[in-house]
Short mmCIF file of C-alpha atoms in Angstrom, two decimals:
data_model
loop_
_atom_site.label_atom_id
_atom_site.label_comp_id
_atom_site.label_asym_id
_atom_site.label_seq_id
_atom_site.Cartn_x
_atom_site.Cartn_y
_atom_site.Cartn_z
CA MET A 106 64.71 82.57 100.32
CA ARG A 107 65.60 84.01 96.90
CA SER A 108 68.62 86.07 96.90
CA LYS A 109 68.48 89.75 94.90
CA PRO A 110 70.77 89.63 91.45
CA HIS A 111 73.77 91.78 91.79
CA PRO A 112 73.23 94.92 89.85
CA THR A 113 74.78 95.23 86.47
CA LYS A 114 76.71 97.74 84.83
CA THR A 115 73.64 98.87 82.74
CA THR A 116 71.68 99.09 85.95
CA TYR A 117 74.43 101.72 87.50
CA ARG A 118 75.02 103.58 84.29
CA ARG A 119 70.88 104.14 84.24
CA ALA A 120 70.66 105.06 87.98
CA ALA A 121 72.95 107.30 87.69
CA ARG A 122 71.75 108.98 84.56
CA ASP A 123 68.39 109.49 86.06
CA GLY A 124 70.01 111.19 89.40
CA ALA A 125 72.42 112.90 87.49
CA GLY A 126 69.44 114.45 85.48
CA ALA A 127 67.39 115.32 88.44
CA ILE A 128 70.41 117.27 90.19
CA LEU A 129 70.83 119.23 87.00
CA ARG A 130 67.07 120.47 86.52
CA THR A 131 66.24 120.57 90.24
CA GLY A 132 69.44 120.72 92.71
CA ARG A 133 68.54 117.98 94.44
CA VAL A 134 66.98 113.95 93.73
CA ALA A 135 63.13 114.11 93.26
CA ARG A 136 62.32 111.28 95.81
CA GLY A 137 63.55 112.74 98.76
CA GLY A 138 66.37 114.73 99.48
CA GLU A 139 69.72 114.13 100.83
CA SER A 140 68.58 111.03 102.82
CA ASP A 141 68.17 109.28 99.43
CA LEU A 142 70.68 110.53 97.60
CA ARG A 143 73.41 107.92 96.30
CA PHE A 144 77.18 108.02 95.15
CA ARG A 145 76.25 107.50 91.57
CA ASP A 146 73.86 110.16 91.56
CA LEU A 147 76.92 112.75 91.98
CA VAL A 148 79.20 111.39 89.67
CA GLU A 149 77.70 113.41 86.22
CA PRO A 150 77.26 116.01 87.74
CA ALA A 151 80.34 116.72 89.46
CA LEU A 152 82.20 115.72 86.31
CA GLU A 153 80.19 118.52 84.25
CA ALA A 154 81.11 121.13 86.93
CA LYS A 155 84.60 120.19 86.33
CA ARG A 156 83.88 120.98 82.40
CA LEU A 157 82.42 124.05 83.08
CA ARG A 158 85.58 124.76 85.05
CA GLY A 159 87.69 124.11 81.93
CA ASN A 160 89.16 120.60 83.19
CA GLU A 161 90.68 119.12 80.17
CA PRO A 162 88.62 116.37 78.50
CA SER A 163 92.19 114.37 78.59
CA SER A 164 91.37 114.60 82.84
CA ARG A 165 87.47 114.05 82.79
CA ASP A 166 88.48 110.77 80.79
CA THR A 167 90.97 109.19 83.42
CA ASP A 168 88.35 110.26 86.03
CA ARG A 169 86.11 108.05 84.15
CA VAL A 170 88.37 104.87 83.71
CA ARG A 171 88.95 105.14 87.73
CA LEU A 172 85.37 105.47 88.08
CA ARG A 173 84.95 102.25 86.56
CA ARG A 174 86.72 100.66 89.67
CA VAL A 175 84.70 103.12 92.08
CA LEU A 176 81.17 102.74 91.62
CA PRO A 177 80.75 98.90 91.62
CA VAL A 178 81.89 98.61 95.04
CA ILE A 179 80.51 101.78 96.18
CA GLY A 180 78.16 103.68 93.68
CA HIS A 181 74.85 102.24 94.77
CA LEU A 182 75.84 103.66 98.91
CA LYS A 183 73.44 106.41 100.39
CA LEU A 184 75.76 109.64 101.09
CA ARG A 185 75.10 108.76 104.99
CA HIS A 186 76.39 105.39 104.94
CA LEU A 187 79.93 106.82 102.86
CA THR A 188 81.89 107.67 106.21
CA ALA A 189 84.91 108.26 106.30
CA GLY A 190 85.66 104.30 107.78
CA ARG A 191 83.76 103.39 104.85
CA ILE A 192 85.97 105.31 102.53
CA GLU A 193 89.01 104.36 103.65
CA ALA A 194 88.39 100.34 103.10
CA PHE A 195 87.71 100.89 99.89
CA LEU A 196 90.78 102.61 99.46
CA GLU A 197 92.43 99.79 101.10
CA GLY A 198 90.99 97.54 98.89
CA LEU A 199 92.40 98.98 96.34
CA ALA A 200 95.92 98.55 98.16
CA ARG A 201 95.69 94.96 98.37
CA GLY A 202 94.13 94.19 95.09
CA ASP A 203 91.78 91.02 94.22
CA ALA A 204 91.37 88.29 91.77
CA SER A 205 90.22 90.63 88.56
CA HIS A 206 92.51 93.61 89.62
CA PRO A 207 96.27 93.89 90.62
CA GLN A 208 97.21 95.73 93.56
CA LEU A 209 97.97 99.46 93.13
CA LYS A 210 100.49 101.74 94.72
CA GLY A 211 100.54 104.62 97.14
CA ALA A 212 100.85 107.46 94.12
CA THR A 213 97.29 105.96 92.24
CA ILE A 214 95.52 105.37 95.72
CA ASN A 215 95.93 109.05 96.18
CA ARG A 216 94.76 109.87 92.86
CA PHE A 217 91.55 107.61 93.72
CA HIS A 218 91.81 109.93 97.22
CA SER A 219 91.47 112.85 95.38
CA LEU A 220 88.40 111.93 92.83
CA LEU A 221 86.02 110.79 95.26
CA SER A 222 87.18 114.06 97.48
CA SER A 223 86.25 116.14 94.43
CA ILE A 224 83.19 114.57 94.06
CA PHE A 225 81.85 115.23 97.59
CA GLN A 226 83.51 119.08 97.53
CA TYR A 227 81.02 119.45 94.13
CA ALA A 228 77.86 117.52 96.84
CA VAL A 229 78.90 120.48 99.65
CA ARG A 230 79.17 123.47 97.52
CA LYS A 231 76.04 122.66 96.30
CA LYS A 232 74.43 121.40 99.78
CA LEU A 233 73.50 118.28 98.29
CA ALA A 234 75.88 116.67 101.13
CA GLY A 235 76.60 118.36 104.45
CA VAL A 236 80.05 117.15 105.34
CA ASN A 237 82.90 115.89 102.59
CA PRO A 238 84.07 112.60 104.59
CA LEU A 239 87.16 112.83 103.39
CA ALA A 240 87.71 116.43 104.53
CA GLY A 241 90.60 117.26 107.61
CA GLY A 242 92.67 114.15 107.00
CA SER A 243 90.13 111.85 108.01
CA VAL A 244 90.88 109.27 105.42
CA PRO A 245 95.09 109.44 105.94
CA TRP A 246 97.05 109.61 102.32
CA SER A 247 99.01 106.53 101.34
CA LYS A 248 102.38 106.71 101.12
CA GLU A 249 103.79 107.35 97.67
CA SER A 250 107.11 105.69 96.40
CA PRO A 251 110.12 108.43 95.36
CA ILE A 252 109.47 108.91 91.77
CA HIS A 253 112.67 107.36 89.91
CA VAL A 254 113.94 109.80 86.90
CA ARG A 255 114.64 107.27 84.54
CA PHE A 256 116.52 108.23 81.06
CA LEU A 257 117.99 107.47 78.23
CA GLY A 258 122.21 106.84 77.71
CA ARG A 259 123.85 107.49 75.18
CA ASP A 260 124.60 103.80 74.00
CA GLU A 261 120.77 103.09 75.06
CA GLN A 262 119.16 105.22 72.80
CA LEU A 263 121.62 104.27 70.07
CA ARG A 264 120.58 100.31 70.79
CA LEU A 265 116.55 101.30 70.88
CA VAL A 266 116.62 103.07 67.75
CA ARG A 267 118.42 100.66 65.97
CA VAL A 268 115.94 98.27 67.11
CA ILE A 269 113.01 100.44 66.22
CA HIS A 270 114.47 101.43 62.76
CA GLN A 271 114.80 97.87 61.78
CA ASP A 272 111.55 96.54 63.28
CA CYS A 273 108.99 99.69 62.93
CA PRO A 274 110.67 102.33 61.19
CA LYS A 275 107.64 104.55 60.66
CA LYS A 276 107.84 105.08 64.53
CA THR A 277 111.48 105.69 64.17
CA LEU A 278 111.34 109.66 63.66
CA GLU A 279 108.25 109.83 66.83
CA VAL A 280 110.85 108.42 68.81
CA GLU A 281 113.39 111.00 68.06
CA LEU A 282 110.90 114.09 68.15
CA ALA A 283 109.78 112.96 71.71
CA ILE A 284 113.82 113.46 72.52
CA LEU A 285 114.20 116.87 70.88
CA THR A 286 110.72 118.47 72.12
CA GLY A 287 109.92 116.79 75.58
CA MET A 288 106.42 116.36 74.59
CA ARG A 289 104.19 114.26 76.73
CA ARG A 290 102.74 111.48 74.79
CA GLY A 291 98.88 113.43 74.39
CA GLU A 292 100.26 116.08 73.17
CA GLN A 293 102.31 114.61 70.48
CA PHE A 294 99.77 112.17 69.58
CA GLY A 295 96.78 115.34 69.53
CA ALA A 296 99.51 117.40 67.93
CA GLU A 297 98.13 118.79 64.17
CA TRP A 298 100.21 120.36 61.29
CA GLN A 299 98.04 123.45 61.01
CA ASN A 300 99.69 124.35 64.42
CA TRP A 301 103.11 124.13 63.52
CA LYS A 302 104.34 127.70 63.33
CA ALA A 303 107.57 127.37 61.44
CA LYS A 304 108.63 130.66 61.09
CA GLU A 305 108.37 131.23 64.72
CA GLY A 306 109.43 128.28 65.73
CA VAL A 307 106.81 126.77 67.80
CA LEU A 308 104.77 124.11 67.54
CA TYR A 309 100.97 124.66 69.59
CA VAL A 310 99.78 121.63 71.43
CA THR A 311 97.33 120.29 73.93
CA GLY A 312 97.81 117.80 76.91
CA LYS A 313 97.83 117.04 80.67
CA THR A 314 98.04 120.72 81.63
CA GLY A 315 96.12 122.31 78.71
CA PRO A 316 97.55 124.28 75.77
CA ARG A 317 101.02 124.79 75.69
CA ALA A 318 103.65 126.50 73.14
CA VAL A 319 106.66 123.99 72.57
CA GLN A 320 109.71 125.15 71.34
CA ILE A 321 111.23 123.83 68.37
CA SER A 322 114.90 123.50 68.06
CA ARG A 323 116.87 123.13 64.80
CA ALA A 324 117.23 119.48 64.72
CA ALA A 325 113.37 119.05 65.92
CA ARG A 326 112.16 121.18 63.10
CA SER A 327 114.55 118.99 60.66
CA CYS A 328 113.15 116.11 62.33
CA LEU A 329 109.66 117.48 62.07
CA VAL A 330 109.89 118.16 57.83
CA ARG A 331 110.98 114.90 57.74
CA LEU A 332 107.56 113.48 59.45
CA ARG A 333 105.93 115.74 56.62
CA LYS A 334 107.26 114.23 53.50
CA HIS A 335 106.12 110.83 54.87
CA SER A 336 102.72 111.72 55.41
CA PRO A 337 101.55 114.96 53.38
CA LYS A 338 98.29 114.57 53.46
CA ALA A 339 97.82 113.91 57.12
CA GLN A 340 96.24 116.25 59.84
CA CYS A 341 98.36 114.89 62.82
CA VAL A 342 101.86 114.97 63.41
CA THR A 343 102.42 111.69 64.32
CA PRO A 344 102.18 109.70 61.14
CA GLU A 345 99.53 106.77 62.68
CA ARG A 346 97.84 108.85 65.29
CA ASN A 347 96.37 107.20 68.31
CA LEU A 348 92.49 107.38 67.86
CA SER A 349 91.72 104.85 70.38
CA PRO A 350 90.69 105.36 73.96
CA LEU A 351 93.29 102.70 74.61
CA ASP A 352 97.08 103.75 74.56
CA ARG A 353 98.40 101.00 72.36
CA ARG A 354 102.14 101.14 72.64
CA LEU A 355 103.46 97.58 71.95
CA TRP A 356 105.54 98.30 69.16
CA PHE A 357 107.48 100.75 71.77
CA GLU A 358 107.46 98.04 74.74
CA ASN A 359 109.07 95.21 72.28
CA ALA A 360 111.87 97.93 71.04
CA VAL A 361 112.58 98.23 74.75
CA LYS A 362 112.57 94.61 75.64
CA LYS A 363 114.83 93.47 72.61
CA ALA A 364 116.90 96.22 73.02
CA GLU A 365 117.56 95.10 76.53
CA LEU A 366 116.44 98.42 78.50
CA GLN A 367 115.39 97.98 82.13
CA ALA A 368 112.04 99.49 83.42
CA PHE A 369 112.03 102.20 80.52
CA ARG A 370 108.36 103.51 79.56
CA TYR A 371 107.65 106.25 76.47
CA HIS A 372 107.41 109.08 79.04
CA ASP A 373 111.26 108.33 79.89
CA LEU A 374 111.65 109.70 76.91
CA ARG A 375 110.35 113.43 78.40
CA HIS A 376 112.67 112.45 80.93
CA THR A 377 115.37 112.29 78.64
CA PHE A 378 114.73 115.35 77.25
CA CYS A 379 115.06 117.09 80.98
CA SER A 380 117.89 115.79 82.39
CA ARG A 381 119.67 116.33 78.99
CA LEU A 382 119.28 120.36 79.21
CA VAL A 383 120.25 119.93 82.73
CA ALA A 384 123.19 118.38 82.18
CA ALA A 385 123.95 120.87 79.49
CA GLY A 386 123.62 123.95 82.13
CA VAL A 387 120.33 124.98 81.44
CA PRO A 388 118.96 126.98 84.35
CA LEU A 389 116.20 124.85 86.31
CA LEU A 390 113.08 127.95 85.60
CA ASP A 391 114.19 127.47 81.50
CA VAL A 392 113.69 123.26 82.06
CA GLN A 393 110.11 124.16 83.94
CA ARG A 394 109.01 126.13 80.75
CA LEU A 395 110.32 124.01 77.93
CA ALA A 396 108.96 120.98 79.54
CA GLY A 397 106.06 122.80 80.22
CA HIS A 398 105.88 121.46 84.41
CA LYS A 399 102.91 123.25 86.45
CA SER A 400 105.37 123.11 89.38
CA TYR A 401 109.04 123.78 89.81
CA SER A 402 108.91 120.82 92.87
CA THR A 403 108.29 118.54 89.28
CA THR A 404 111.82 120.04 87.47
CA LEU A 405 113.51 119.93 90.76
CA ARG A 406 113.54 116.24 90.26
CA TYR A 407 116.55 116.72 87.77
CA ALA A 408 118.69 119.56 89.50
CA HIS A 409 120.85 116.45 90.92
CA LEU A 410 121.58 115.94 86.90
CA SER A 411 123.70 119.34 87.47
CA PRO A 412 125.86 118.86 90.54
CA ASP A 413 128.42 121.36 89.73
CA HIS A 414 125.04 123.96 89.57
CA LEU A 415 125.42 125.69 93.42
CA LYS A 416 128.73 125.52 92.81
CA ARG A 417 129.24 127.90 90.05
CA ALA A 418 126.35 129.98 91.69
CA VAL A 419 127.86 130.47 94.90
CA GLU A 420 131.19 131.62 93.51
CA ARG A 421 129.14 134.59 91.73
CA VAL A 422 129.16 136.10 95.11
CA GLU A 423 132.37 138.73 95.99
CA PHE A 424 133.17 140.42 99.27
#
């Protein structure tokens, strides 16, 4: 007996497109309602709903990257077959990994959990599905490891900058700007000169949390002036904007290795900015605003770097 060929990625994309079109036009799949609805049919309408609600393009792009792991496994399944147990088994598979994919950590698995739940929530709201199988804790969340705040010491910074200046000197100012402003990498690489208001001391950027104003210090202003001189005709602040969907940071990773820094990422330049603010006695609420943290709990990760702030605060209380 001849076995059926395994569906290709093209097959999944075509089916998802056709199913999505039917939902967007009529509110249901034309072939027979919810019993015939498959998970892949929900994807495009759910992402379109996110776009209409104002979700950032970068957030939707991240969703699409994760869906590349989701759709080949459960995209073809009908909604009535996608029970809590079936979805939990899929998430457990992410934790185990396989020959093609490494094991994923708890925090990343929880992002998949949130994505799947948001798609089912959309289906329930539109009456395309009766229930969200992830609702009410039916699929447990993974335990996340404590976030370790890694930042540059002064001697580490000297070593790193020395290597970058020697191996890729055009990148030196990019690293300097990242430390002086605390911009996320996406914000920095997407920043345009037209949005730098030198008189106001502000650079307007858009990133993970949406548009925000980055305060520009005198040192950061000097850095921007030098960057502008290096690329006077460039549209973007960084001289070599990353136009690829892939995040190419090989130059930075090589520099970190050569400088003999342990477990240091580009994002840790942002941690360095926040850590130095706290160590200098800047109130945490001000750190939150300067860093563009959406949640105060994120800023609290740096509180231990100012061990005397509670002591100073309590001394203000008099009898």
